[in-house]
Amino acid sequence: MISDETIAMIRAFVAERGWEPFHTPENLAKSISIEAAELLECYQWAPQMPPLGDDHAKDELADVLMYCIMMADALHADMDGIVRSKLERTARKYPAKAVRDRPDEAIARHWLARGVRPDDVER
Amino acid sequence: MISDETIAMIRAFVAERGWEPFHTPENLAKSISIEAAELLECYQWAPQMPPLGDDHAKDELADVLMYCIMMADALHADMDGIVRSKLERTARKYPAKAVRDRPDEAIARHWLARGVRPDDVER
Amino acid sequence: MISDETIAMIRAFVAERGWEPFHTPENLAKSISIEAAELLECYQWAPQMPPLGDDHAKDELADVLMYCIMMADALHADMDGIVRSKLERTARKYPAKAVRDRPDEAIARHWLARGVRPDDVER
Amino acid sequence: MISDETIAMIRAFVAERGWEPFHTPENLAKSISIEAAELLECYQWAPQMPPLGDDHAKDELADVLMYCIMMADALHADMDGIVRSKLERTARKYPAKAVRDRPDEAIARHWLARGVRPDDVER
């Protein structure tokens, strides 16, 4: 879980350093992308080269999570609330039984929603 | 917060659809970067153009968080634990009083750690 | 421009080090995202903090371009060809006169194509 | 190659639509990251799921290249120049013979430069 205590620790960390003015939604969005790429870097040349160890990936994931927590704050969002809301909508879009019975159809619908024509999907 | 109930809902969502085989750490790392970019897209042409509304940003942040939760699972990581651990180390690297008294020095050290020479930092 | 000589230099650089096996399309796609984030990092806290100097941004842009060149190679793509093809299609989708006369409409169509409802676009 | 004619076509495309004010270096850096993630999306669930076809990847690569060309313009950079400059420095950092004879050492040095301790590198 991510507890309210942890969120309070992050707020205090930022406030003690006077860093709030830099934490606009846009700067935090940039920061999340930047840290996500550092996490991805653990797997840059995998599988041809072994990935970095899990401890390093956990460290980078922690950075992504920290900025996500700060972003939720900046947007006045409750993380549990927005995640459950999105999960429910996605569950309705891709009902469990339909996905299990017709997996290819779910995949095709996913790509169609992104503007990818069925021909582009390799089989 | 992100509660254990929410995490359980996400695990069930994945299991009901048989999607676990796709959730390797590498694929989840790619997914976090992909969703982070969709969040960034809310601010792509800001401030010259107004950003997308906060509701849309919350939706995209929810996607990033969902994949982070799945990634923590794949790495057998406790999110509170890894975030607090990283926060403590960062707090020691950038002590609050030093940052407030000598902000430029903290900035310079930050960039030096990334291989950026002091000349590259505009004033 | 990016000349054929520069492309040849990059191919030689990779071959001399025996790095071709790592340059799968997927690994190169990951690499492009990773380097794009390092370029974005130049502007992470802008405008609240000045961005890194242009020389640093050019260095990071060079890394993105190098991986793009390698990716074009891996996909057997002619960069001029694919760029012009995409440019023509985008030009038809957003005719110049229509964009100048009704800029808000072009913006709305752009977001609609990404699944964003008109209400999400701030005015 | 990317020819000067293609670069001129892109400049004209932007000017005809009055889009220059939006093309600040920061917005273009955000755009490059956003498009890089759309390219990465072609491989999101690979290899567990087949990637999208090469034609789709070429399309997304074209978008990344277009924004890179616009970014080079915004930074007044000659793409051939900055790529060759970076290539030369990287070639000196990782001499061909040393890389072929002691590949593990090159990998270790690469990660060390990013602050990753040798223990984090799996064997």
Short mmCIF file of C-alpha atoms in Angstrom, two decimals:
data_model
loop_
_atom_site.label_atom_id
_atom_site.label_comp_id
_atom_site.label_asym_id
_atom_site.label_seq_id
_atom_site.Cartn_x
_atom_site.Cartn_y
_atom_site.Cartn_z
CA MET A 1 0.00 0.00 0.00
CA ILE A 2 0.92 3.68 -0.01
CA SER A 3 -0.12 5.01 3.38
CA ASP A 4 -1.22 8.52 4.33
CA GLU A 5 1.87 8.65 6.56
CA THR A 6 4.13 8.18 3.57
CA ILE A 7 2.25 10.89 1.68
CA ALA A 8 2.70 13.23 4.67
CA MET A 9 6.44 12.45 4.73
CA ILE A 10 6.71 13.45 1.08
CA ARG A 11 4.81 16.69 1.65
CA ALA A 12 7.10 17.55 4.57
CA PHE A 13 10.20 16.68 2.50
CA VAL A 14 9.11 19.14 -0.22
CA ALA A 15 8.03 21.90 2.19
CA GLU A 16 11.23 21.76 4.27
CA ARG A 17 13.25 22.48 1.14
CA GLY A 18 10.98 25.18 -0.28
CA TRP A 19 10.40 23.14 -3.42
CA GLU A 20 6.64 23.65 -3.74
CA PRO A 21 6.86 26.41 -6.40
CA PHE A 22 8.53 23.97 -8.79
CA HIS A 23 5.85 21.33 -8.36
CA THR A 24 3.38 22.52 -10.95
CA PRO A 25 1.29 19.77 -12.61
CA GLU A 26 3.25 20.24 -15.81
CA ASN A 27 6.68 19.93 -14.15
CA LEU A 28 5.50 16.87 -12.23
CA ALA A 29 4.19 15.31 -15.46
CA LYS A 30 7.62 15.88 -17.03
CA SER A 31 9.25 14.37 -13.93
CA ILE A 32 7.10 11.24 -14.06
CA SER A 33 8.14 10.66 -17.69
CA ILE A 34 11.78 11.27 -16.85
CA GLU A 35 11.79 8.80 -13.96
CA ALA A 36 9.75 6.25 -15.95
CA ALA A 37 12.54 6.28 -18.53
CA GLU A 38 15.15 5.63 -15.83
CA LEU A 39 13.09 2.60 -14.77
CA LEU A 40 12.85 1.46 -18.40
CA GLU A 41 16.64 1.81 -18.66
CA CYS A 42 16.97 -1.22 -16.36
CA TYR A 43 15.63 -3.28 -19.27
CA GLN A 44 17.14 -1.28 -22.17
CA TRP A 45 19.10 -4.12 -23.75
CA ALA A 46 17.13 -7.04 -22.34
CA PRO A 47 16.88 -9.88 -23.11
CA GLN A 48 20.07 -9.80 -25.18
CA MET A 49 21.78 -8.49 -22.06
CA PRO A 50 20.59 -9.34 -18.54
CA PRO A 51 18.51 -6.56 -16.97
CA LEU A 52 19.72 -4.65 -13.95
CA GLY A 53 18.90 -6.33 -10.62
CA ASP A 54 15.47 -5.95 -9.00
CA ASP A 55 16.87 -3.69 -6.27
CA HIS A 56 17.78 -1.09 -8.84
CA ALA A 57 14.37 -1.37 -10.51
CA LYS A 58 12.66 -0.92 -7.12
CA ASP A 59 14.71 2.24 -6.57
CA GLU A 60 13.63 3.70 -9.90
CA LEU A 61 10.01 2.63 -9.33
CA ALA A 62 10.16 4.49 -6.01
CA ASP A 63 11.12 7.68 -7.87
CA VAL A 64 8.17 7.27 -10.25
CA LEU A 65 5.82 6.68 -7.32
CA MET A 66 7.11 9.72 -5.42
CA TYR A 67 6.36 12.01 -8.34
CA CYS A 68 2.96 10.35 -8.85
CA ILE A 69 2.12 11.06 -5.20
CA MET A 70 3.21 14.70 -5.65
CA MET A 71 1.15 14.91 -8.87
CA ALA A 72 -1.96 13.54 -7.14
CA ASP A 73 -1.45 16.26 -4.52
CA ALA A 74 -1.09 18.98 -7.17
CA LEU A 75 -4.31 17.79 -8.85
CA HIS A 76 -6.11 17.44 -5.49
CA ALA A 77 -6.77 13.81 -6.41
CA ASP A 78 -7.35 10.85 -4.11
CA MET A 79 -5.21 8.06 -5.56
CA ASP A 80 -7.49 5.24 -4.41
CA GLY A 81 -10.44 7.07 -5.91
CA ILE A 82 -8.99 7.77 -9.34
CA VAL A 83 -7.47 4.29 -9.68
CA ARG A 84 -10.70 2.49 -8.75
CA SER A 85 -12.70 4.75 -11.05
CA LYS A 86 -10.42 3.99 -13.99
CA LEU A 87 -10.31 0.28 -13.14
CA GLU A 88 -14.09 0.06 -13.16
CA ARG A 89 -14.38 1.74 -16.53
CA THR A 90 -11.67 -0.47 -18.02
CA ALA A 91 -13.34 -3.59 -16.55
CA ARG A 92 -16.60 -2.63 -18.27
CA LYS A 93 -14.80 -1.98 -21.56
CA TYR A 94 -13.09 -5.36 -21.40
CA PRO A 95 -15.45 -7.77 -19.55
CA ALA A 96 -13.54 -10.69 -18.03
CA LYS A 97 -15.47 -13.50 -19.70
CA ALA A 98 -15.34 -11.88 -23.15
CA VAL A 99 -11.59 -11.36 -22.83
CA ARG A 100 -10.99 -14.98 -21.82
CA ASP A 101 -13.27 -16.36 -24.56
CA ARG A 102 -12.22 -14.04 -27.38
CA PRO A 103 -8.77 -12.62 -26.51
CA ASP A 104 -7.96 -11.56 -30.08
CA GLU A 105 -11.09 -9.42 -30.20
CA ALA A 106 -10.07 -7.50 -27.08
CA ILE A 107 -6.64 -6.90 -28.56
CA ALA A 108 -8.09 -5.67 -31.84
CA ARG A 109 -10.49 -3.31 -30.06
CA HIS A 110 -7.58 -1.97 -27.96
CA TRP A 111 -5.57 -1.05 -31.04
CA LEU A 112 -8.59 0.29 -32.93
CA ALA A 113 -9.15 2.75 -30.08
CA ARG A 114 -5.63 4.04 -30.76
CA GLY A 115 -6.21 4.46 -34.47
CA VAL A 116 -4.34 1.32 -35.52
CA ARG A 117 -5.91 -0.56 -38.43
CA PRO A 118 -6.38 -4.34 -37.99
CA ASP A 119 -3.80 -5.00 -40.75
CA ASP A 120 -1.11 -3.52 -38.53
CA VAL A 121 -1.56 -6.21 -35.91
CA GLU A 122 0.75 -9.14 -36.54
CA ARG A 123 -0.50 -12.65 -35.98
CA MET B 1 -3.50 6.67 -0.11
CA ILE B 2 -3.42 3.49 -2.17
CA SER B 3 -5.06 0.82 -0.04
CA ASP B 4 -4.45 -2.92 0.00
CA GLU B 5 -8.06 -3.31 -1.16
CA THR B 6 -7.32 -1.35 -4.32
CA ILE B 7 -4.22 -3.47 -4.93
CA ALA B 8 -6.32 -6.62 -4.51
CA MET B 9 -8.88 -5.26 -7.00
CA ILE B 10 -6.13 -4.77 -9.56
CA ARG B 11 -4.76 -8.28 -9.02
CA ALA B 12 -8.24 -9.72 -9.49
CA PHE B 13 -8.80 -7.60 -12.62
CA VAL B 14 -5.62 -9.04 -14.18
CA ALA B 15 -6.24 -12.63 -13.10
CA GLU B 16 -9.87 -12.70 -14.32
CA ARG B 17 -8.65 -11.84 -17.80
CA GLY B 18 -5.66 -14.18 -17.86
CA TRP B 19 -3.30 -11.27 -18.38
CA GLU B 20 -0.59 -12.29 -15.90
CA PRO B 21 1.77 -13.77 -18.53
CA PHE B 22 2.06 -10.36 -20.18
CA HIS B 23 2.97 -8.60 -16.96
CA THR B 24 6.70 -9.18 -16.93
CA PRO B 25 8.76 -6.44 -15.24
CA GLU B 26 10.02 -5.33 -18.64
CA ASN B 27 6.56 -5.04 -20.21
CA LEU B 28 5.30 -3.18 -17.15
CA ALA B 29 8.28 -0.80 -17.32
CA LYS B 30 7.40 -0.11 -20.98
CA SER B 31 3.76 0.40 -19.98
CA ILE B 32 4.64 2.91 -17.26
CA SER B 33 6.63 4.98 -19.79
CA ILE B 34 3.79 4.76 -22.32
CA GLU B 35 1.17 5.95 -19.84
CA ALA B 36 3.49 8.64 -18.43
CA ALA B 37 3.68 10.08 -21.94
CA GLU B 38 -0.12 10.15 -22.21
CA LEU B 39 -0.16 12.14 -18.95
CA LEU B 40 2.52 14.47 -20.33
CA GLU B 41 0.39 14.95 -23.45
CA CYS B 42 -2.11 16.91 -21.33
CA TYR B 43 0.57 19.62 -21.13
CA GLN B 44 2.16 19.14 -24.58
CA TRP B 45 1.62 22.66 -25.87
CA ALA B 46 1.24 24.45 -22.54
CA PRO B 47 1.47 27.27 -21.72
CA GLN B 48 1.03 28.56 -25.28
CA MET B 49 -2.17 26.51 -25.37
CA PRO B 50 -4.21 25.76 -22.25
CA PRO B 51 -3.56 22.28 -20.85
CA LEU B 52 -6.28 19.64 -20.81
CA GLY B 53 -8.56 19.79 -17.78
CA ASP B 54 -7.56 18.22 -14.44
CA ASP B 55 -10.11 15.40 -14.85
CA HIS B 56 -8.26 14.16 -17.89
CA ALA B 57 -4.91 14.41 -16.15
CA LYS B 58 -6.29 12.43 -13.18
CA ASP B 59 -7.43 9.73 -15.59
CA GLU B 60 -3.99 9.43 -17.13
CA LEU B 61 -2.31 9.54 -13.71
CA ALA B 62 -4.58 6.65 -12.70
CA ASP B 63 -3.21 4.60 -15.61
CA VAL B 64 0.38 5.32 -14.53
CA LEU B 65 -0.45 4.35 -10.94
CA MET B 66 -2.14 1.11 -12.02
CA TYR B 67 0.94 -0.04 -13.89
CA CYS B 68 3.17 1.04 -10.97
CA ILE B 69 1.07 -1.10 -8.63
CA MET B 70 1.39 -4.05 -11.04
CA MET B 71 5.16 -3.42 -11.30
CA ALA B 72 5.57 -3.39 -7.52
CA ASP B 73 3.77 -6.74 -7.49
CA ALA B 74 6.03 -8.17 -10.20
CA LEU B 75 9.11 -7.04 -8.25
CA HIS B 76 7.65 -8.28 -4.94
CA ALA B 77 8.09 -4.76 -3.61
CA ASP B 78 6.19 -3.03 -0.83
CA MET B 79 5.44 0.44 -2.20
CA ASP B 80 5.49 2.18 1.19
CA GLY B 81 8.83 0.53 1.93
CA ILE B 82 10.62 1.42 -1.28
CA VAL B 83 9.28 4.99 -1.33
CA ARG B 84 10.30 5.69 2.29
CA SER B 85 13.71 4.13 1.70
CA LYS B 86 14.35 6.33 -1.33
CA LEU B 87 12.96 9.41 0.42
CA GLU B 88 15.33 8.94 3.36
CA ARG B 89 18.35 8.60 1.11
CA THR B 90 17.36 11.66 -0.92
CA ALA B 91 16.74 13.64 2.28
CA ARG B 92 20.27 12.81 3.47
CA LYS B 93 21.75 13.77 0.08
CA TYR B 94 19.92 17.10 0.12
CA PRO B 95 19.60 18.18 3.79
CA ALA B 96 16.71 20.63 4.27
CA LYS B 97 18.70 23.45 5.88
CA ALA B 98 21.51 23.27 3.29
CA VAL B 99 18.99 23.36 0.44
CA ARG B 100 17.21 26.39 1.89
CA ASP B 101 20.46 28.27 2.64
CA ARG B 102 22.33 27.38 -0.55
CA PRO B 103 19.76 26.38 -3.21
CA ASP B 104 22.14 26.89 -6.15
CA GLU B 105 24.59 24.43 -4.66
CA ALA B 106 21.94 21.70 -4.44
CA ILE B 107 20.99 22.32 -8.05
CA ALA B 108 24.61 22.15 -9.19
CA ARG B 109 25.21 18.89 -7.30
CA HIS B 110 22.04 17.43 -8.85
CA TRP B 111 23.26 18.11 -12.37
CA LEU B 112 26.82 17.03 -11.62
CA ALA B 113 25.48 13.65 -10.57
CA ARG B 114 23.99 13.37 -14.06
CA GLY B 115 27.25 14.24 -15.80
CA VAL B 116 26.29 17.84 -16.60
CA ARG B 117 29.13 20.34 -16.30
CA PRO B 118 28.43 23.54 -14.31
CA ASP B 119 28.76 25.62 -17.50
CA ASP B 120 25.66 23.93 -18.88
CA VAL B 121 23.48 25.32 -16.12
CA GLU B 122 21.97 28.65 -17.13
CA ARG B 123 21.73 31.44 -14.56
CA MET C 1 20.41 17.44 -42.95
CA ILE C 2 21.42 13.92 -41.93
CA SER C 3 23.71 12.68 -44.66
CA ASP C 4 24.29 9.13 -45.89
CA GLU C 5 27.88 9.54 -44.72
CA THR C 6 26.74 10.12 -41.15
CA ILE C 7 24.48 7.06 -41.37
CA ALA C 8 27.44 5.01 -42.61
CA MET C 9 29.56 6.27 -39.71
CA ILE C 10 26.92 5.08 -37.26
CA ARG C 11 26.69 1.67 -38.91
CA ALA C 12 30.47 1.31 -38.72
CA PHE C 13 30.49 2.44 -35.08
CA VAL C 14 27.99 -0.31 -34.18
CA ALA C 15 29.65 -3.03 -36.27
CA GLU C 16 33.18 -2.34 -34.96
CA ARG C 17 31.94 -3.01 -31.44
CA GLY C 18 29.82 -6.04 -32.25
CA TRP C 19 26.69 -4.33 -30.97
CA GLU C 20 24.31 -5.34 -33.79
CA PRO C 21 22.66 -8.21 -31.87
CA PHE C 22 21.41 -5.74 -29.27
CA HIS C 23 19.85 -3.46 -31.85
CA THR C 24 16.48 -5.12 -32.23
CA PRO C 25 13.58 -2.79 -33.11
CA GLU C 26 12.21 -3.21 -29.61
CA ASN C 27 15.49 -2.35 -27.86
CA LEU C 28 15.95 0.64 -30.14
CA ALA C 29 12.40 1.81 -29.39
CA LYS C 30 13.19 1.59 -25.66
CA SER C 31 16.44 3.49 -26.28
CA ILE C 32 14.68 6.30 -28.15
CA SER C 33 12.28 6.77 -25.21
CA ILE C 34 15.16 6.70 -22.73
CA GLU C 35 17.16 9.34 -24.59
CA ALA C 36 14.05 11.45 -25.23
CA ALA C 37 13.60 11.63 -21.47
CA GLU C 38 17.20 12.80 -21.01
CA LEU C 39 16.45 15.59 -23.49
CA LEU C 40 13.25 16.43 -21.61
CA GLU C 41 15.28 16.57 -18.39
CA CYS C 42 16.94 19.76 -19.69
CA TYR C 43 13.53 21.43 -19.17
CA GLN C 44 12.34 19.45 -16.12
CA TRP C 45 11.82 22.42 -13.78
CA ALA C 46 11.45 25.15 -16.40
CA PRO C 47 10.34 27.87 -16.33
CA GLN C 48 10.52 28.08 -12.54
CA MET C 49 14.19 27.21 -12.93
CA PRO C 50 16.23 28.10 -16.03
CA PRO C 51 16.64 25.19 -18.45
CA LEU C 52 20.03 23.67 -19.13
CA GLY C 53 21.99 25.44 -21.87
CA ASP C 54 21.36 24.74 -25.54
CA ASP C 55 24.66 22.87 -25.89
CA HIS C 56 23.46 20.25 -23.47
CA ALA C 57 20.10 19.96 -25.23
CA LYS C 58 21.89 19.53 -28.58
CA ASP C 59 23.94 16.70 -27.05
CA GLU C 60 20.84 14.90 -25.85
CA LEU C 61 19.04 15.51 -29.17
CA ALA C 62 22.04 13.92 -30.89
CA ASP C 63 21.53 10.77 -28.81
CA VAL C 64 17.84 10.62 -29.79
CA LEU C 65 18.76 11.10 -33.46
CA MET C 66 21.41 8.38 -33.34
CA TYR C 67 18.95 5.83 -32.08
CA CYS C 68 16.34 6.99 -34.62
CA ILE C 69 18.88 6.43 -37.39
CA MET C 70 19.63 2.94 -36.02
CA MET C 71 15.88 2.25 -35.74
CA ALA C 72 15.29 3.30 -39.37
CA ASP C 73 18.04 0.85 -40.32
CA ALA C 74 16.47 -1.96 -38.29
CA LEU C 75 13.10 -1.31 -39.95
CA HIS C 76 14.70 -0.98 -43.41
CA ALA C 77 13.13 2.45 -43.64
CA ASP C 78 14.24 5.46 -45.67
CA MET C 79 13.94 8.40 -43.28
CA ASP C 80 13.18 10.98 -45.97
CA GLY C 81 10.50 8.67 -47.35
CA ILE C 82 8.68 7.95 -44.11
CA VAL C 83 8.84 11.57 -42.91
CA ARG C 84 7.48 12.98 -46.18
CA SER C 85 4.76 10.32 -46.28
CA LYS C 86 3.63 11.19 -42.74
CA LEU C 87 3.90 14.93 -43.41
CA GLU C 88 1.65 14.66 -46.47
CA ARG C 89 -1.01 12.73 -44.58
CA THR C 90 -0.91 15.17 -41.67
CA ALA C 91 -1.11 18.12 -44.08
CA ARG C 92 -4.25 16.64 -45.63
CA LYS C 93 -5.78 16.01 -42.19
CA TYR C 94 -5.09 19.60 -41.13
CA PRO C 95 -5.32 21.79 -44.27
CA ALA C 96 -3.37 25.04 -43.84
CA LYS C 97 -6.21 27.43 -44.60
CA ALA C 98 -8.68 25.60 -42.35
CA VAL C 99 -6.17 25.61 -39.48
CA ARG C 100 -5.50 29.35 -39.84
CA ASP C 101 -9.21 30.23 -40.14
CA ARG C 102 -10.54 27.88 -37.46
CA PRO C 103 -7.65 26.98 -35.12
CA ASP C 104 -9.92 25.81 -32.28
CA GLU C 105 -11.55 23.27 -34.57
CA ALA C 106 -8.21 21.71 -35.49
CA ILE C 107 -7.31 21.48 -31.81
CA ALA C 108 -10.65 19.85 -30.97
CA ARG C 109 -10.28 17.30 -33.79
CA HIS C 110 -6.74 16.50 -32.60
CA TRP C 111 -7.93 15.66 -29.09
CA LEU C 112 -11.04 13.82 -30.31
CA ALA C 113 -8.76 11.49 -32.27
CA ARG C 114 -7.09 10.63 -28.96
CA GLY C 115 -10.36 9.91 -27.21
CA VAL C 116 -10.53 13.19 -25.29
CA ARG C 117 -14.00 14.66 -24.95
CA PRO C 118 -14.42 18.37 -25.86
CA ASP C 119 -15.23 19.18 -22.19
CA ASP C 120 -11.70 18.22 -21.23
CA VAL C 121 -10.21 21.00 -23.33
CA GLU C 122 -9.75 24.15 -21.28
CA ARG C 123 -10.54 27.50 -22.83
CA MET D 1 19.16 10.38 -45.25
CA ILE D 2 17.13 13.39 -44.16
CA SER D 3 17.52 15.95 -46.90
CA ASP D 4 17.44 19.73 -46.70
CA GLU D 5 14.36 19.58 -48.94
CA THR D 6 12.49 17.53 -46.34
CA ILE D 7 13.53 19.97 -43.63
CA ALA D 8 12.23 22.85 -45.78
CA MET D 9 8.93 21.01 -46.27
CA ILE D 10 8.53 20.71 -42.51
CA ARG D 11 9.31 24.39 -41.96
CA ALA D 12 6.71 25.34 -44.58
CA PHE D 13 4.15 22.96 -43.05
CA VAL D 14 4.55 24.69 -39.65
CA ALA D 15 4.59 28.24 -41.04
CA GLU D 16 1.50 27.75 -43.24
CA ARG D 17 -0.49 26.84 -40.15
CA GLY D 18 0.92 29.52 -37.87
CA TRP D 19 2.22 26.92 -35.44
CA GLU D 20 5.67 28.45 -34.81
CA PRO D 21 4.73 30.06 -31.45
CA PHE D 22 4.00 26.62 -30.01
CA HIS D 23 7.37 25.21 -31.07
CA THR D 24 9.45 26.26 -28.13
CA PRO D 25 12.38 23.94 -27.29
CA GLU D 26 10.53 22.76 -24.19
CA ASN D 27 7.29 21.92 -26.03
CA LEU D 28 9.26 20.13 -28.72
CA ALA D 29 11.16 18.14 -26.07
CA LYS D 30 7.81 17.11 -24.56
CA SER D 31 6.57 16.19 -28.05
CA ILE D 32 9.59 14.00 -28.78
CA SER D 33 8.98 12.05 -25.56
CA ILE D 34 5.28 11.73 -26.35
CA GLU D 35 5.90 10.38 -29.85
CA ALA D 36 8.73 8.12 -28.65
CA ALA D 37 6.21 6.48 -26.32
CA GLU D 38 3.80 5.90 -29.22
CA LEU D 39 6.65 4.14 -31.05
CA LEU D 40 7.40 2.10 -27.92
CA GLU D 41 3.72 1.15 -27.75
CA CYS D 42 4.23 -0.99 -30.89
CA TYR D 43 6.28 -3.31 -28.67
CA GLN D 44 4.39 -2.86 -25.37
CA TRP D 45 3.48 -6.50 -24.82
CA ALA D 46 6.19 -8.10 -26.95
CA PRO D 47 7.34 -10.82 -27.07
CA GLN D 48 4.39 -12.38 -25.23
CA MET D 49 2.21 -10.77 -27.90
CA PRO D 50 3.43 -10.08 -31.45
CA PRO D 51 4.47 -6.46 -31.99
CA LEU D 52 2.57 -4.20 -34.36
CA GLY D 53 3.71 -4.43 -37.97
CA ASP D 54 6.76 -2.55 -39.25
CA ASP D 55 4.60 -0.11 -41.23
CA HIS D 56 3.06 1.15 -38.03
CA ALA D 57 6.45 1.47 -36.36
CA LYS D 58 7.77 3.43 -39.35
CA ASP D 59 4.83 5.80 -39.02
CA GLU D 60 5.55 6.44 -35.37
CA LEU D 61 9.28 6.78 -36.03
CA ALA D 62 8.40 9.40 -38.65
CA ASP D 63 6.58 11.42 -35.96
CA VAL D 64 9.63 11.26 -33.66
CA LEU D 65 11.90 12.33 -36.52
CA MET D 66 9.65 15.25 -37.46
CA TYR D 67 9.78 16.66 -33.96
CA CYS D 68 13.55 16.07 -33.79
CA ILE D 69 13.94 18.07 -37.01
CA MET D 70 11.80 20.87 -35.55
CA MET D 71 13.85 20.73 -32.31
CA ALA D 72 17.14 21.01 -34.22
CA ASP D 73 15.67 24.09 -35.89
CA ALA D 74 14.61 25.61 -32.58
CA LEU D 75 18.11 25.03 -31.18
CA HIS D 76 19.77 26.30 -34.39
CA ALA D 77 21.57 22.97 -34.58
CA ASP D 78 22.94 21.19 -37.64
CA MET D 79 21.85 17.56 -37.21
CA ASP D 80 24.83 16.07 -39.05
CA GLY D 81 27.14 18.19 -36.92
CA ILE D 82 25.72 17.33 -33.51
CA VAL D 83 25.37 13.61 -34.33
CA ARG D 84 28.95 13.29 -35.59
CA SER D 85 30.25 15.25 -32.61
CA LYS D 86 28.46 12.96 -30.16
CA LEU D 87 29.47 9.84 -32.11
CA GLU D 88 33.15 10.81 -31.96
CA ARG D 89 33.06 11.40 -28.22
CA THR D 90 31.24 8.12 -27.62
CA ALA D 91 33.73 6.27 -29.87
CA ARG D 92 36.61 7.63 -27.79
CA LYS D 93 34.86 6.66 -24.54
CA TYR D 94 34.26 3.13 -25.81
CA PRO D 95 37.18 2.25 -28.16
CA ALA D 96 36.22 -0.52 -30.59
CA LYS D 97 39.04 -2.94 -29.76
CA ALA D 98 38.55 -2.54 -25.98
CA VAL D 99 34.81 -3.16 -26.33
CA ARG D 100 35.32 -6.31 -28.40
CA ASP D 101 38.04 -7.67 -26.11
CA ARG D 102 36.45 -6.75 -22.77
CA PRO D 103 32.70 -6.28 -23.35
CA ASP D 104 31.78 -6.67 -19.67
CA GLU D 105 34.09 -3.80 -18.74
CA ALA D 106 32.38 -1.44 -21.19
CA ILE D 107 29.00 -2.42 -19.77
CA ALA D 108 30.18 -1.85 -16.19
CA ARG D 109 31.60 1.57 -17.06
CA HIS D 110 28.33 2.51 -18.79
CA TRP D 111 26.30 1.75 -15.68
CA LEU D 112 28.83 3.32 -13.32
CA ALA D 113 28.45 6.59 -15.24
CA ARG D 114 24.74 6.44 -14.40
CA GLY D 115 25.36 5.86 -10.70
CA VAL D 116 24.62 2.12 -10.77
CA ARG D 117 26.82 0.03 -8.50
CA PRO D 118 28.44 -3.07 -10.04
CA ASP D 119 26.34 -5.32 -7.75
CA ASP D 120 23.20 -4.16 -9.55
CA VAL D 121 24.37 -5.62 -12.85
CA GLU D 122 23.12 -9.19 -13.28
CA ARG D 123 25.41 -11.77 -14.84
#
